mmCIF file of C-alpha atoms in Angstrom:
data_model
loop_
_atom_site.group_PDB
_atom_site.id
_atom_site.type_symbol
_atom_site.label_atom_id
_atom_site.label_comp_id
_atom_site.label_asym_id
_atom_site.label_seq_id
_atom_site.Cartn_x
_atom_site.Cartn_y
_atom_site.Cartn_z
ATOM 1 C CA UNK A 1 95.405 68.206 95.332
ATOM 2 C CA UNK A 2 97.882 65.594 94.112
ATOM 3 C CA UNK A 3 101.101 67.157 95.465
ATOM 4 C CA UNK A 4 101.385 67.079 99.221
ATOM 5 C CA UNK A 5 103.925 69.904 99.472
ATOM 6 C CA UNK A 6 104.226 73.266 97.764
ATOM 7 C CA UNK A 7 107.908 72.545 97.072
ATOM 8 C CA UNK A 8 106.784 69.743 94.745
ATOM 9 C CA UNK A 9 104.612 72.202 92.811
ATOM 10 C CA UNK A 10 107.656 74.463 92.516
ATOM 11 C CA UNK A 11 109.706 71.532 91.216
ATOM 12 C CA UNK A 12 107.034 70.751 88.613
ATOM 13 C CA UNK A 13 106.764 74.355 87.413
ATOM 14 C CA UNK A 14 110.574 74.666 87.272
ATOM 15 C CA UNK A 15 110.698 71.483 85.170
ATOM 16 C CA UNK A 16 108.263 73.161 82.767
ATOM 17 C CA UNK A 17 110.671 76.108 82.604
ATOM 18 C CA UNK A 18 113.576 73.787 81.850
ATOM 19 C CA UNK A 19 111.537 72.125 79.088
ATOM 20 C CA UNK A 20 110.893 75.632 77.716
ATOM 21 C CA UNK A 21 114.690 76.068 77.384
ATOM 22 C CA UNK A 22 115.018 78.649 80.156
ATOM 23 C CA UNK A 23 118.572 79.607 81.054
ATOM 24 C CA UNK A 24 117.466 81.546 84.156
ATOM 25 C CA UNK A 25 114.742 80.441 86.558
ATOM 26 C CA UNK A 26 113.852 82.672 89.487
ATOM 27 C CA UNK A 27 111.824 81.217 92.330
ATOM 28 C CA UNK A 28 110.547 83.490 95.055
ATOM 29 C CA UNK A 29 108.664 82.708 98.231
ATOM 30 C CA UNK A 30 107.243 85.715 100.078
ATOM 31 C CA UNK A 31 105.733 85.275 103.542
ATOM 32 C CA UNK A 32 103.765 88.065 105.166
ATOM 33 C CA UNK A 33 102.537 86.796 108.519
ATOM 34 C CA UNK A 34 100.652 89.996 109.354
ATOM 35 C CA UNK A 35 98.694 89.593 106.110
ATOM 36 C CA UNK A 36 98.334 85.797 106.552
ATOM 37 C CA UNK A 37 99.751 85.418 103.022
ATOM 38 C CA UNK A 38 102.261 83.073 101.365
ATOM 39 C CA UNK A 39 103.112 83.850 97.746
ATOM 40 C CA UNK A 40 105.186 81.691 95.409
ATOM 41 C CA UNK A 41 106.435 83.017 92.076
ATOM 42 C CA UNK A 42 108.332 81.081 89.400
ATOM 43 C CA UNK A 43 109.705 83.264 86.606
ATOM 44 C CA UNK A 44 111.762 82.099 83.624
ATOM 45 C CA UNK A 45 113.286 83.376 80.413
ATOM 46 C CA UNK A 46 112.192 80.338 78.397
ATOM 47 C CA UNK A 47 110.392 80.282 75.060
ATOM 48 C CA UNK A 48 107.113 81.515 76.560
ATOM 49 C CA UNK A 49 103.585 80.766 75.372
ATOM 50 C CA UNK A 50 101.379 82.329 72.751
ATOM 51 C CA UNK A 51 97.978 83.787 73.677
ATOM 52 C CA UNK A 52 96.059 80.624 72.759
ATOM 53 C CA UNK A 53 98.246 78.350 74.878
ATOM 54 C CA UNK A 54 98.184 80.854 77.743
ATOM 55 C CA UNK A 55 94.364 80.823 77.758
ATOM 56 C CA UNK A 56 94.199 77.033 77.979
ATOM 57 C CA UNK A 57 97.245 76.159 80.115
ATOM 58 C CA UNK A 58 95.202 75.870 83.319
ATOM 59 C CA UNK A 59 92.975 73.240 81.661
ATOM 60 C CA UNK A 60 94.163 69.764 82.754
ATOM 61 C CA UNK A 61 93.554 68.446 79.233
ATOM 62 C CA UNK A 62 96.021 70.891 77.715
ATOM 63 C CA UNK A 63 99.676 69.892 77.557
ATOM 64 C CA UNK A 64 102.643 70.344 75.289
ATOM 65 C CA UNK A 65 103.928 66.887 76.182
ATOM 66 C CA UNK A 66 103.780 64.129 73.617
ATOM 67 C CA UNK A 67 104.026 61.311 76.171
ATOM 68 C CA UNK A 68 100.572 61.906 77.639
ATOM 69 C CA UNK A 69 97.449 63.883 76.884
ATOM 70 C CA UNK A 70 97.006 65.684 80.216
ATOM 71 C CA UNK A 71 99.051 68.258 82.110
ATOM 72 C CA UNK A 72 98.064 68.511 85.753
ATOM 73 C CA UNK A 73 100.853 70.574 87.318
ATOM 74 C CA UNK A 74 99.652 74.089 86.543
ATOM 75 C CA UNK A 75 95.931 73.306 86.962
ATOM 76 C CA UNK A 76 96.497 71.736 90.394
ATOM 77 C CA UNK A 77 98.793 74.580 91.451
ATOM 78 C CA UNK A 78 96.019 77.041 90.521
ATOM 79 C CA UNK A 79 93.224 75.037 92.140
ATOM 80 C CA UNK A 80 95.211 74.538 95.332
ATOM 81 C CA UNK A 81 95.903 78.255 95.693
ATOM 82 C CA UNK A 82 92.309 79.245 95.002
ATOM 83 C CA UNK A 83 90.964 76.569 97.375
ATOM 84 C CA UNK A 84 93.151 77.942 100.178
ATOM 85 C CA UNK A 85 91.982 81.545 100.078
ATOM 86 C CA UNK A 86 94.592 82.624 97.566
ATOM 87 C CA UNK A 87 95.029 83.708 93.996
ATOM 88 C CA UNK A 88 96.757 82.455 90.867
ATOM 89 C CA UNK A 89 98.133 84.250 87.834
ATOM 90 C CA UNK A 90 100.184 83.331 84.805
ATOM 91 C CA UNK A 91 101.784 85.736 82.355
ATOM 92 C CA UNK A 92 103.767 84.703 79.331
ATOM 93 C CA UNK A 93 105.055 86.080 76.049
ATOM 94 C CA UNK A 94 106.629 84.145 73.208
ATOM 95 C CA UNK A 95 110.393 84.615 73.308
ATOM 96 C CA UNK A 96 110.316 86.335 76.692
ATOM 97 C CA UNK A 97 109.355 83.647 79.193
ATOM 98 C CA UNK A 98 106.686 82.890 81.734
ATOM 99 C CA UNK A 99 105.806 84.072 85.237
ATOM 100 C CA UNK A 100 103.494 82.011 87.453
ATOM 101 C CA UNK A 101 102.344 83.298 90.836
ATOM 102 C CA UNK A 102 100.242 81.447 93.406
ATOM 103 C CA UNK A 103 99.283 82.830 96.790
ATOM 104 C CA UNK A 104 97.809 81.055 99.794
ATOM 105 C CA UNK A 105 96.222 82.029 103.069
ATOM 106 C CA UNK A 106 98.852 80.779 105.525
ATOM 107 C CA UNK A 107 96.331 79.814 108.200
ATOM 108 C CA UNK A 108 93.979 78.002 105.816
ATOM 109 C CA UNK A 109 93.358 74.483 107.101
ATOM 110 C CA UNK A 110 93.852 72.923 103.656
ATOM 111 C CA UNK A 111 97.080 74.746 102.748
ATOM 112 C CA UNK A 112 99.801 72.193 102.115
ATOM 113 C CA UNK A 113 103.067 72.625 103.992
ATOM 114 C CA UNK A 114 105.894 74.358 102.160
ATOM 115 C CA UNK A 115 107.908 71.155 102.129
ATOM 116 C CA UNK A 116 111.631 70.783 101.574
ATOM 117 C CA UNK A 117 112.607 73.788 99.447
ATOM 118 C CA UNK A 118 116.279 73.211 100.242
ATOM 119 C CA UNK A 119 116.132 69.770 98.642
ATOM 120 C CA UNK A 120 114.039 71.075 95.744
ATOM 121 C CA UNK A 121 116.518 73.850 94.952
ATOM 122 C CA UNK A 122 119.513 71.558 95.380
ATOM 123 C CA UNK A 123 117.992 68.927 93.080
ATOM 124 C CA UNK A 124 117.176 71.513 90.418
ATOM 125 C CA UNK A 125 120.648 73.071 90.597
ATOM 126 C CA UNK A 126 122.627 69.833 90.521
ATOM 127 C CA UNK A 127 120.434 68.217 87.844
ATOM 128 C CA UNK A 128 120.623 71.289 85.612
ATOM 129 C CA UNK A 129 124.038 72.904 86.152
ATOM 130 C CA UNK A 130 123.748 74.965 82.943
ATOM 131 C CA UNK A 131 120.622 76.741 84.225
ATOM 132 C CA UNK A 132 120.950 79.653 86.613
ATOM 133 C CA UNK A 133 118.590 79.227 89.562
ATOM 134 C CA UNK A 134 117.851 82.118 91.873
ATOM 135 C CA UNK A 135 115.817 81.311 94.977
ATOM 136 C CA UNK A 136 114.677 84.219 97.089
ATOM 137 C CA UNK A 137 112.940 83.649 100.413
ATOM 138 C CA UNK A 138 111.442 86.793 101.933
ATOM 139 C CA UNK A 139 109.869 86.331 105.347
ATOM 140 C CA UNK A 140 108.465 89.573 106.698
ATOM 141 C CA UNK A 141 111.103 91.501 104.730
ATOM 142 C CA UNK A 142 114.078 89.486 105.965
ATOM 143 C CA UNK A 143 115.596 87.922 102.850
ATOM 144 C CA UNK A 144 117.700 84.852 102.031
ATOM 145 C CA UNK A 145 119.047 84.384 98.482
ATOM 146 C CA UNK A 146 120.523 81.314 96.806
ATOM 147 C CA UNK A 147 121.942 82.057 93.347
ATOM 148 C CA UNK A 148 123.769 79.394 91.336
ATOM 149 C CA UNK A 149 125.069 82.093 88.994
ATOM 150 C CA UNK A 150 126.820 83.902 91.839
ATOM 151 C CA UNK A 151 128.144 80.587 93.190
ATOM 152 C CA UNK A 152 129.478 79.573 89.761
ATOM 153 C CA UNK A 153 131.139 82.958 89.370
ATOM 154 C CA UNK A 154 133.049 82.473 92.630
ATOM 155 C CA UNK A 155 133.963 78.882 91.728
ATOM 156 C CA UNK A 156 135.344 79.739 88.302
ATOM 157 C CA UNK A 157 136.129 76.479 86.499
ATOM 158 C CA UNK A 158 134.970 74.268 89.379
ATOM 159 C CA UNK A 159 131.519 72.829 88.532
ATOM 160 C CA UNK A 160 128.710 73.162 91.066
ATOM 161 C CA UNK A 161 128.213 69.406 90.753
ATOM 162 C CA UNK A 162 131.449 68.644 92.629
ATOM 163 C CA UNK A 163 130.535 66.665 95.787
ATOM 164 C CA UNK A 164 132.085 69.225 98.168
ATOM 165 C CA UNK A 165 130.192 72.057 96.469
ATOM 166 C CA UNK A 166 126.934 70.086 96.560
ATOM 167 C CA UNK A 167 127.391 69.491 100.304
ATOM 168 C CA UNK A 168 128.104 73.176 100.873
ATOM 169 C CA UNK A 169 125.057 74.251 98.825
ATOM 170 C CA UNK A 170 122.846 71.868 100.779
ATOM 171 C CA UNK A 171 124.073 73.210 104.126
ATOM 172 C CA UNK A 172 123.767 76.809 102.909
ATOM 173 C CA UNK A 173 120.189 76.260 101.720
ATOM 174 C CA UNK A 174 119.114 74.436 104.884
ATOM 175 C CA UNK A 175 120.634 77.057 107.182
ATOM 176 C CA UNK A 176 119.308 80.037 105.214
ATOM 177 C CA UNK A 177 115.779 78.656 104.889
ATOM 178 C CA UNK A 178 115.586 77.384 108.465
ATOM 179 C CA UNK A 179 116.657 80.754 109.862
ATOM 180 C CA UNK A 180 113.709 82.469 108.143
ATOM 181 C CA UNK A 181 111.122 79.749 107.698
ATOM 182 C CA UNK A 182 109.289 79.876 110.989
ATOM 183 C CA UNK A 183 107.199 76.802 110.227
ATOM 184 C CA UNK A 184 105.640 77.962 106.948
#
């Protein structure tokens, strides 16, 4: 597996969503310790994929990029999940968006660490202020939510890229994730 942290896979999939012109990207991490299961879902309202592209998107030699002939993000995300006692699914419809879900056995020896989701979400939000990002972390049914749409609504005309807002978002993400994370 090329990416050493699951947060980097999330970043890669979210970048695909941004390239697909998504205006809303929802990222959800669900941890069920009693089931030994970690599930990551990235859902967007981008342009979606037709049936032919959907069938071949997990092939590393399929990509929509013109800069290179391979696309490894989705295939490695799938292979990593399946190699760690989990599952992978992708659903997409043209004009409606895409939903990718990967699950992992938490205790599997080869499961990569979650990584720095706070930094991943902050980077996505600040680099793409016109996209609404919703991150939902659900650990054994205790939930933390980070929603740039709700933050922007409270801020009014103040952009989320203002340094004070960026600092606050970083602290909010770190505190919210750390309170629930439990070492996942």
